Short mmCIF file of C-alpha atoms and ligand atoms in Angstrom, two decimals:
data_model
loop_
_atom_site.label_atom_id
_atom_site.label_comp_id
_atom_site.label_asym_id
_atom_site.label_seq_id
_atom_site.Cartn_x
_atom_site.Cartn_y
_atom_site.Cartn_z
CA MET B 119 102.68 92.09 94.15
CA SER B 120 105.57 91.86 96.64
CA ALA B 121 108.20 94.72 96.86
CA TYR B 122 110.74 92.57 95.15
CA GLU B 123 108.34 91.59 92.32
CA SER B 124 107.61 95.29 91.81
CA ALA B 125 111.31 96.20 91.66
CA SER B 126 112.05 93.31 89.25
CA HIS B 127 109.10 94.29 87.06
CA TYR B 128 110.49 97.79 86.59
CA PHE B 129 113.94 96.33 85.86
CA GLN B 130 112.47 93.94 83.28
CA THR B 131 110.47 96.67 81.53
CA ALA B 132 113.61 98.70 80.98
CA ALA B 133 115.66 95.57 80.10
CA GLY B 134 113.04 94.89 77.38
CA VAL B 135 113.60 98.37 75.90
CA MET B 136 117.38 97.72 75.96
CA ASP B 137 117.19 94.27 74.45
CA LEU B 138 119.21 92.82 77.36
CA SER B 139 119.80 89.08 77.01
CA PRO B 140 117.99 86.81 79.55
CA ASN B 141 121.38 85.65 80.93
CA MET B 142 122.49 89.24 81.57
CA GLN B 143 119.08 90.02 83.17
CA LYS B 144 119.54 87.06 85.53
CA LEU B 145 123.09 88.10 86.36
CA LEU B 146 122.08 91.65 87.23
CA LEU B 147 119.02 90.72 89.18
CA THR B 148 120.55 88.04 91.34
CA PRO B 149 121.93 89.42 94.63
CA GLU B 150 125.62 88.80 95.33
CA ARG B 151 125.01 87.90 99.03
CA GLU B 152 122.07 87.61 101.40
CA VAL B 153 122.74 87.79 105.16
CA LYS B 154 120.11 86.95 107.73
CA VAL B 155 121.15 87.02 111.38
CA GLN B 156 119.72 86.43 114.84
CA VAL B 157 120.00 89.43 117.21
CA ALA B 158 119.39 88.07 120.70
CA MET B 159 119.54 90.24 123.78
CA LYS B 160 118.35 90.81 127.31
CA MET B 161 115.67 93.56 127.63
CA ASP B 162 115.62 96.12 130.47
CA ASN B 163 113.23 93.89 132.44
CA GLY B 164 115.48 90.80 132.09
CA ASP B 165 113.42 89.01 129.44
CA ILE B 166 115.24 87.56 126.42
CA ALA B 167 114.21 89.04 123.03
CA THR B 168 115.22 87.65 119.63
CA PHE B 169 115.14 89.87 116.52
CA VAL B 170 115.82 88.97 112.94
CA GLY B 171 118.23 91.23 111.02
CA PHE B 172 119.12 91.39 107.29
CA ARG B 173 121.83 92.78 105.09
CA MET B 174 121.21 92.17 101.37
CA GLN B 175 124.21 92.91 99.17
CA HIS B 176 122.79 93.16 95.72
CA ASN B 177 125.63 94.33 93.43
CA SER B 178 129.20 95.61 93.69
CA ALA B 179 130.15 95.99 90.00
CA ARG B 180 130.64 99.71 90.28
CA GLY B 181 132.14 99.90 93.75
CA PRO B 182 131.48 99.21 97.47
CA MET B 183 127.85 98.51 98.15
CA LYS B 184 125.76 101.25 99.71
CA GLY B 185 122.37 101.36 101.37
CA GLY B 186 120.33 102.23 104.43
CA LEU B 187 119.47 100.27 107.58
CA ARG B 188 115.75 100.26 108.45
CA PHE B 189 114.33 99.42 111.86
CA HIS B 190 110.59 98.84 111.25
CA HIS B 191 108.17 96.13 112.22
CA GLU B 192 107.36 95.41 108.52
CA VAL B 193 111.04 94.66 107.48
CA ASP B 194 111.33 91.29 105.82
CA ALA B 195 113.77 89.64 103.45
CA ASP B 196 111.68 90.34 100.35
CA GLU B 197 111.46 94.11 101.09
CA VAL B 198 115.10 94.43 101.98
CA LEU B 199 116.14 92.70 98.80
CA ALA B 200 113.88 94.92 96.66
CA LEU B 201 115.40 98.05 98.37
CA ALA B 202 118.99 96.70 97.88
CA SER B 203 118.37 96.35 94.16
CA LEU B 204 116.93 99.89 93.95
CA MET B 205 120.19 101.09 95.51
CA THR B 206 122.16 99.48 92.76
CA TRP B 207 120.29 101.41 90.04
CA LYS B 208 120.15 104.58 92.13
CA THR B 209 123.87 104.84 92.71
CA ALA B 210 124.36 104.22 88.98
CA VAL B 211 121.78 106.83 87.86
CA VAL B 212 123.55 109.58 89.81
CA ASP B 213 126.84 108.10 88.74
CA ILE B 214 128.59 107.68 92.15
CA PRO B 215 131.12 104.79 92.49
CA TYR B 216 128.95 102.48 94.50
CA GLY B 217 126.89 99.32 94.23
CA GLY B 218 123.66 98.60 96.09
CA ALA B 219 122.74 97.00 99.46
CA LYS B 220 120.10 97.44 102.14
CA GLY B 221 119.54 96.17 105.66
CA GLY B 222 117.23 96.19 108.54
CA ILE B 223 115.77 94.61 111.62
CA SER B 224 112.18 93.61 111.94
CA VAL B 225 111.27 95.62 115.05
CA ASP B 226 109.18 98.62 116.12
CA PRO B 227 111.93 100.83 117.48
CA ARG B 228 109.38 102.91 119.38
CA SER B 229 108.69 99.84 121.58
CA LEU B 230 112.31 99.79 122.77
CA SER B 231 113.99 101.91 125.46
CA GLY B 232 117.08 103.94 124.49
CA ASN B 233 119.30 101.35 126.13
CA GLU B 234 117.56 98.45 124.28
CA LEU B 235 117.81 100.31 120.95
CA GLU B 236 121.60 100.78 121.51
CA LEU B 237 122.22 97.24 122.61
CA MET B 238 120.23 95.78 119.62
CA THR B 239 122.18 98.01 117.25
CA ARG B 240 125.55 96.98 118.70
CA LYS B 241 124.63 93.25 118.59
CA PHE B 242 123.53 93.68 114.98
CA VAL B 243 127.06 95.13 114.15
CA ASP B 244 128.68 92.19 115.96
CA GLU B 245 126.92 89.91 113.45
CA LEU B 246 127.64 92.01 110.36
CA GLN B 247 131.13 93.50 111.09
CA ASP B 248 132.96 91.06 108.81
CA VAL B 249 130.74 91.55 105.76
CA ILE B 250 130.52 95.41 105.88
CA GLY B 251 133.39 97.90 105.68
CA PRO B 252 134.34 101.26 104.10
CA ASP B 253 135.42 99.43 100.88
CA LYS B 254 132.86 96.61 101.06
CA ASP B 255 129.44 97.88 102.14
CA ILE B 256 128.60 101.10 103.87
CA PRO B 257 125.31 101.40 105.76
CA ALA B 258 123.30 104.70 106.32
CA PRO B 259 120.13 105.83 108.08
CA ASP B 260 116.72 104.85 106.73
CA MET B 261 113.29 104.51 108.34
CA GLY B 262 113.53 104.16 112.08
CA THR B 263 117.33 104.88 112.24
CA ASN B 264 119.12 108.14 112.60
CA ALA B 265 122.53 109.79 113.35
CA GLN B 266 122.55 108.36 116.86
CA VAL B 267 122.20 104.81 115.57
CA MET B 268 125.00 105.46 113.04
CA ALA B 269 127.23 106.69 115.90
CA TRP B 270 126.69 103.44 117.83
CA ILE B 271 127.46 101.48 114.62
CA VAL B 272 130.75 103.28 114.05
CA ASN B 273 131.71 102.86 117.67
CA GLN B 274 130.96 99.12 117.66
CA TYR B 275 132.65 98.52 114.30
CA GLU B 276 135.79 100.39 115.44
CA LYS B 277 136.08 97.89 118.40
CA PHE B 278 136.83 95.23 115.75
CA HIS B 279 138.66 97.32 113.08
CA GLY B 280 140.09 100.49 114.69
CA PHE B 281 139.40 104.11 113.57
CA ASN B 282 137.04 103.89 110.57
CA PRO B 283 134.58 106.76 110.26
CA ALA B 284 133.82 105.84 106.59
CA ILE B 285 132.11 102.63 107.67
CA VAL B 286 128.65 104.40 107.79
CA THR B 287 127.29 107.66 106.59
CA GLY B 288 124.68 109.90 108.11
CA LYS B 289 126.81 110.20 111.29
CA PRO B 290 126.47 113.07 113.76
CA LEU B 291 128.69 116.07 112.84
CA GLU B 292 130.72 115.55 116.02
CA LEU B 293 131.68 112.09 114.78
CA HIS B 294 132.82 112.95 111.21
CA GLY B 295 129.34 113.39 109.77
CA ALA B 296 128.84 115.82 106.82
CA ASP B 297 127.17 119.14 106.86
CA GLY B 298 124.06 118.86 104.69
CA ARG B 299 123.53 115.09 104.93
CA GLU B 300 120.49 115.30 107.12
CA GLU B 301 118.63 117.63 104.74
CA ALA B 302 119.99 115.99 101.57
CA THR B 303 117.27 113.55 100.57
CA GLY B 304 114.42 116.09 101.12
CA ARG B 305 116.46 118.89 99.49
CA GLY B 306 117.04 116.64 96.44
CA VAL B 307 113.32 115.91 96.22
CA GLY B 308 112.72 119.68 96.35
CA LEU B 309 115.33 120.46 93.69
CA LEU B 310 114.08 117.72 91.40
CA THR B 311 110.45 118.77 91.88
CA GLU B 312 111.45 122.24 90.61
CA ALA B 313 113.37 120.75 87.72
CA LEU B 314 110.33 118.67 86.71
CA LEU B 315 107.95 121.60 86.99
CA GLY B 316 110.42 123.67 84.98
CA LYS B 317 110.01 121.27 82.02
CA PHE B 318 106.33 122.18 81.94
CA ASP B 319 107.10 125.93 82.24
CA ARG B 320 105.84 125.96 85.80
CA THR B 321 107.42 126.98 89.09
CA ALA B 322 107.13 125.84 92.68
CA SER B 323 105.71 129.19 93.70
CA GLU B 324 102.60 128.61 91.59
CA SER B 325 102.07 124.96 92.67
CA THR B 326 100.16 123.23 95.36
CA ILE B 327 101.78 120.25 97.08
CA ALA B 328 100.68 117.31 99.26
CA ILE B 329 103.30 115.33 101.15
CA GLN B 330 102.70 111.95 102.84
CA GLY B 331 105.21 111.36 105.66
CA PHE B 332 106.82 114.07 107.71
CA GLY B 333 110.02 112.37 108.92
CA ASN B 334 113.56 113.09 107.63
CA VAL B 335 112.62 113.16 103.90
CA GLY B 336 109.12 114.61 104.03
CA SER B 337 109.90 117.42 106.39
CA TRP B 338 113.10 118.57 104.58
CA ALA B 339 111.26 118.34 101.19
CA ALA B 340 108.44 120.38 102.61
CA ASP B 341 110.85 122.98 104.03
CA TYR B 342 112.67 123.34 100.74
CA LEU B 343 109.46 123.69 98.65
CA HIS B 344 107.79 126.05 101.19
CA SER B 345 110.90 128.28 101.02
CA ALA B 346 110.63 128.17 97.21
CA GLY B 347 107.19 129.63 97.59
CA ALA B 348 105.07 126.44 97.06
CA ARG B 349 101.73 126.05 98.86
CA VAL B 350 102.07 122.84 100.80
CA VAL B 351 98.36 122.11 101.48
CA ALA B 352 98.72 118.78 103.17
CA ILE B 353 101.29 116.90 105.29
CA SER B 354 100.94 113.71 107.29
CA ASP B 355 102.55 111.25 109.52
CA ILE B 356 101.51 107.97 111.14
CA SER B 357 98.97 110.02 113.36
CA GLY B 358 96.98 111.23 110.32
CA ALA B 359 97.00 113.95 107.61
CA PHE B 360 96.75 117.73 108.15
CA TYR B 361 95.07 119.88 105.44
CA ASP B 362 95.03 123.66 105.04
CA SER B 363 93.75 125.15 101.78
CA LYS B 364 95.87 128.37 102.40
CA GLY B 365 99.02 126.31 102.88
CA ILE B 366 100.52 124.91 106.00
CA HIS B 367 103.17 126.95 107.77
CA ILE B 368 105.98 124.35 107.37
CA PRO B 369 108.50 125.88 109.85
CA ALA B 370 105.79 125.81 112.54
CA ALA B 371 105.05 122.17 111.72
CA ILE B 372 108.75 121.27 111.92
CA ALA B 373 109.02 123.07 115.23
CA TYR B 374 105.95 121.20 116.53
CA VAL B 375 107.37 117.83 115.56
CA ARG B 376 110.70 118.70 117.17
CA GLU B 377 108.92 119.43 120.37
CA HIS B 378 106.29 116.60 120.40
CA GLY B 379 107.92 113.93 118.29
CA THR B 380 104.77 113.72 116.10
CA LEU B 381 102.31 115.97 114.21
CA LYS B 382 99.50 114.66 116.46
CA GLY B 383 97.72 117.81 117.92
CA PHE B 384 99.17 120.20 115.32
CA GLU B 385 96.45 122.89 114.64
CA THR B 386 95.18 122.96 111.12
CA GLU B 387 92.11 123.77 109.02
CA LYS B 388 91.00 120.07 108.93
CA MET B 389 92.16 116.54 109.53
CA ILE B 390 91.97 114.04 106.67
CA THR B 391 93.21 110.50 106.41
CA ASN B 392 96.54 109.41 104.82
CA GLU B 393 94.45 107.77 102.10
CA GLU B 394 92.58 110.92 101.37
CA LEU B 395 95.82 112.85 101.14
CA LEU B 396 96.91 110.75 98.20
CA GLU B 397 93.76 111.64 96.36
CA LEU B 398 93.83 115.41 96.78
CA GLU B 399 93.54 117.75 93.86
CA VAL B 400 97.05 119.25 93.95
CA ASP B 401 99.72 119.88 91.39
CA VAL B 402 102.36 117.62 93.00
CA LEU B 403 101.90 114.56 95.24
CA ILE B 404 104.99 113.54 97.15
CA PRO B 405 104.70 110.08 98.91
CA ALA B 406 107.58 110.29 101.49
CA ALA B 407 106.65 107.51 103.99
CA LEU B 408 106.08 103.86 103.13
CA GLY B 409 106.38 101.80 99.91
CA GLY B 410 103.31 100.38 98.06
CA VAL B 411 100.90 103.20 99.00
CA LEU B 412 99.63 103.66 95.41
CA THR B 413 98.05 100.49 94.06
CA LYS B 414 95.50 99.46 91.48
CA GLU B 415 92.82 100.18 94.13
CA ASN B 416 93.50 103.90 94.53
CA ALA B 417 95.71 105.01 91.53
CA GLY B 418 92.54 105.74 89.49
CA ASN B 419 91.50 108.34 92.12
CA VAL B 420 94.78 110.25 92.09
CA ARG B 421 94.13 113.94 90.98
CA ALA B 422 97.69 115.26 91.10
CA SER B 423 99.48 116.16 87.83
CA TYR B 424 102.97 115.10 89.01
CA ILE B 425 104.13 112.44 91.50
CA VAL B 426 107.55 112.66 93.01
CA GLU B 427 108.54 109.35 94.63
CA ALA B 428 110.38 110.50 97.75
CA ALA B 429 109.83 107.18 99.47
CA ASN B 430 111.14 104.01 97.97
CA GLY B 431 108.67 102.05 95.90
CA PRO B 432 105.53 104.03 96.71
CA VAL B 433 103.94 103.18 93.37
CA ASP B 434 103.36 99.51 92.42
CA PRO B 435 103.50 98.51 88.76
CA GLU B 436 99.78 98.19 88.34
CA ALA B 437 99.31 101.69 89.74
CA ASP B 438 102.09 102.96 87.52
CA ASP B 439 100.19 101.73 84.43
CA ILE B 440 97.04 103.46 85.62
CA LEU B 441 98.92 106.71 86.32
CA GLN B 442 100.56 106.59 82.88
CA SER B 443 97.17 106.14 81.22
CA LYS B 444 95.94 109.25 83.07
CA GLU B 445 99.12 111.03 81.82
CA ILE B 446 100.26 111.71 85.38
CA ILE B 447 104.00 112.22 85.33
CA VAL B 448 105.97 110.15 87.84
CA LEU B 449 109.49 111.08 88.87
CA PRO B 450 110.90 107.68 89.92
CA ASP B 451 112.40 106.90 93.35
CA ILE B 452 115.75 105.84 91.95
CA LEU B 453 116.44 109.50 91.05
CA ALA B 454 113.85 111.38 93.16
CA ASN B 455 115.36 110.37 96.55
CA ALA B 456 118.99 109.93 95.41
CA GLY B 457 120.02 113.17 97.13
CA GLY B 458 120.61 111.21 100.32
CA VAL B 459 122.99 108.63 98.90
CA THR B 460 124.75 111.33 96.87
CA VAL B 461 125.60 113.36 100.02
CA SER B 462 126.40 110.10 101.79
CA TYR B 463 129.00 109.62 99.09
CA PHE B 464 130.36 113.15 99.75
CA GLU B 465 130.57 112.26 103.52
CA TRP B 466 132.47 109.07 102.68
CA VAL B 467 134.88 111.02 100.45
CA GLN B 468 135.48 113.55 103.26
CA ASN B 469 136.13 110.80 105.71
CA GLN B 470 138.52 109.00 103.35
CA GLN B 471 140.45 112.30 102.75
CA TYR B 472 140.21 113.66 106.37
CA PHE B 473 139.03 116.95 104.81
CA LYS B 474 135.71 118.63 105.66
CA TRP B 475 133.63 120.52 103.10
CA ASP B 476 131.40 123.44 104.00
CA LEU B 477 127.66 123.35 103.44
CA ASP B 478 127.75 125.53 100.27
CA ARG B 479 130.09 123.14 98.57
CA THR B 480 127.91 120.13 99.48
CA ARG B 481 124.79 121.84 98.21
CA ASN B 482 126.44 122.89 94.99
CA GLU B 483 127.88 119.48 94.26
CA LEU B 484 124.49 117.90 95.14
CA SER B 485 122.71 120.23 92.79
CA LYS B 486 125.20 119.47 89.97
CA LYS B 487 124.86 115.64 90.37
CA LEU B 488 121.08 115.63 90.50
CA THR B 489 120.62 118.08 87.64
CA ALA B 490 122.97 116.08 85.37
CA ALA B 491 121.08 112.88 86.19
CA PHE B 492 117.68 114.62 85.68
CA ASP B 493 118.72 116.05 82.30
CA LYS B 494 120.03 112.69 81.10
CA MET B 495 116.89 110.87 82.18
CA TRP B 496 114.71 113.54 80.55
CA SER B 497 116.55 113.46 77.21
CA ILE B 498 116.45 109.61 77.04
CA ALA B 499 112.68 109.55 77.91
CA THR B 500 111.98 112.17 75.28
CA GLU B 501 114.14 110.51 72.59
CA LYS B 502 112.86 107.04 73.17
CA HIS B 503 109.26 107.86 74.07
CA ILE B 504 109.43 105.98 77.33
CA SER B 505 108.47 106.92 80.93
CA LEU B 506 110.89 108.73 83.20
CA ARG B 507 111.11 105.54 85.30
CA SER B 508 112.17 103.36 82.31
CA ALA B 509 114.65 106.09 81.25
CA ALA B 510 116.17 106.15 84.70
CA TYR B 511 116.45 102.31 84.81
CA LEU B 512 117.96 102.32 81.33
CA ILE B 513 120.76 104.65 82.60
CA GLY B 514 121.28 102.61 85.77
CA ILE B 515 121.20 99.21 84.18
CA GLY B 516 123.42 100.30 81.32
CA ARG B 517 126.15 101.56 83.62
CA VAL B 518 126.07 98.45 85.94
CA GLY B 519 125.93 96.15 82.90
CA ARG B 520 128.92 97.79 81.17
CA ALA B 521 130.97 97.76 84.36
CA THR B 522 130.20 94.03 84.77
CA VAL B 523 131.20 93.16 81.30
CA LEU B 524 134.31 95.31 81.23
CA ALA B 525 135.56 93.79 84.48
CA GLY B 526 135.06 90.27 83.10
CA ILE B 527 132.46 87.73 84.24
P1 LIG W 1371 111.45 108.58 108.90
O1 LIG W 1371 111.34 107.37 109.82
O2 LIG W 1371 112.29 109.71 109.30
O3 LIG W 1371 109.89 109.09 108.64
C1 LIG W 1371 108.89 108.36 108.16
C2 LIG W 1371 107.63 109.22 108.22
O4 LIG W 1371 106.50 108.42 107.66
C3 LIG W 1371 107.20 109.62 109.63
O5 LIG W 1371 106.59 110.89 109.60
C4 LIG W 1371 106.14 108.50 110.02
O6 LIG W 1371 105.24 108.99 110.95
C5 LIG W 1371 105.50 108.40 108.60
N1 LIG W 1371 104.76 107.15 108.53
C6 LIG W 1371 105.08 105.92 108.92
N2 LIG W 1371 104.12 105.03 108.65
C7 LIG W 1371 103.15 105.76 108.05
C8 LIG W 1371 101.89 105.42 107.53
N3 LIG W 1371 101.41 104.15 107.58
N4 LIG W 1371 101.17 106.39 106.89
C9 LIG W 1371 101.64 107.67 106.87
N5 LIG W 1371 102.79 108.03 107.30
C10 LIG W 1371 103.56 107.11 107.93
O7 LIG W 1371 111.90 107.97 107.45
P2 LIG W 1371 112.57 108.74 106.32
O8 LIG W 1371 114.03 108.58 106.42
O9 LIG W 1371 111.92 110.09 106.09
O10 LIG W 1371 112.22 107.78 105.06
C11 LIG W 1371 110.96 107.90 104.37
C12 LIG W 1371 111.03 107.17 103.04
O11 LIG W 1371 112.06 107.73 102.25
C13 LIG W 1371 111.28 105.68 103.17
O12 LIG W 1371 110.65 105.07 102.10
C14 LIG W 1371 112.81 105.63 102.95
O13 LIG W 1371 113.25 104.36 102.41
C15 LIG W 1371 112.96 106.67 101.86
N6 LIG W 1371 114.33 107.24 101.80
C16 LIG W 1371 114.94 107.84 102.83
C17 LIG W 1371 116.19 108.35 102.71
C18 LIG W 1371 116.91 109.14 103.84
O14 LIG W 1371 118.01 109.68 103.58
N7 LIG W 1371 116.37 109.12 105.08
C19 LIG W 1371 116.86 108.30 101.45
C20 LIG W 1371 116.23 107.65 100.42
C21 LIG W 1371 114.97 107.21 100.62
#
């Protein structure tokens, strides 16, 4: 099943519970605009390279569209569209005044020099600058992009449109970024994991955790949960998975990655594969790398009691059915990783108001937003006897649908 088919399947399951008409379903599923561009450039050695870039603008019923930019060799139109639609429901679930979009370039950024990465980013902005904007569509970091890439985007966009820090979020602090944005997605994953455990009268400090992916999201989630006393027994990145039954010292792992750029070579009790990590006997499994890692082939082997979807789309619908039949509770991506877009919204608000918040304020507001969304999702799921995923979609689709109808079609 493709990424877009998976995302549509989850939408349709919730739409069925809501009795949404087929016409309304079609309207809400169809993207407003799909942009595909050629990014051609001269490489350091003089060769000409041509990359394909996308910006999928799914829905703007509730406000300017918002979503990350991904530089990864597996980026394609189907995946970007699926991720754009997830952003529409995600921004609605946490009730921030945005729609959904997503973009990316099909490239392995590790194969580019620093100069090539900068040039490719600037050329991409040249192609997109008339369809994005602080009140139209606001990009942010995602896999393979970071604060430096956002800095290049602002600078290039401003060559066309003048001073405009609110054009992207996830910027460096020196260029109007927000304190707390970098940690936000992982911190949100941590906060929501605690909220979920709390519903079962459990705490992080008595739980074991396995985390796939140790980039921005995985490492900050690990850091938060480690500080809350959880035993993080496995972490991983593209180089493999690292297991320690006594619990991995997360600050040491973070320091190691800062120094070496990867976990490769980090000392641990034993090495396992990324596939084995997903099947460990732990309380909480947190996939925080790629989409589509749990499928009908391996879902039956999952031994965790709870799955917190830090990555976008890590569980495909067939796997979701299997997990439900095993009574494994899945906290869905459209809420689990919404901490990032929530603090992106705070960054945009600060940029629009030329007023900087301190870290405490950001953390408090983040906690309020995520807790309110979690409580609403939980009460709908309980009341209607549906999964947390369907309940979250119900909230998101309901808000977008009502905004669409009220504005007039
Ligand atoms: P990142 O590029 O910082 O880190 C990705 C991590 O996954 C790295 O540790 C990498 O080595 C690892 N990885 C890559 N391929 C892998 C593989 N085949 N097996 C195991 N590990 C692999 O990316 P990120 O920003 O942490 O994003 C991770 C996920 O979270 C993505 O699905 C992204 O869409 C989602 N997400 C990110 C944010 C954000 O604010 N960064 C917000 C919402 C959702």
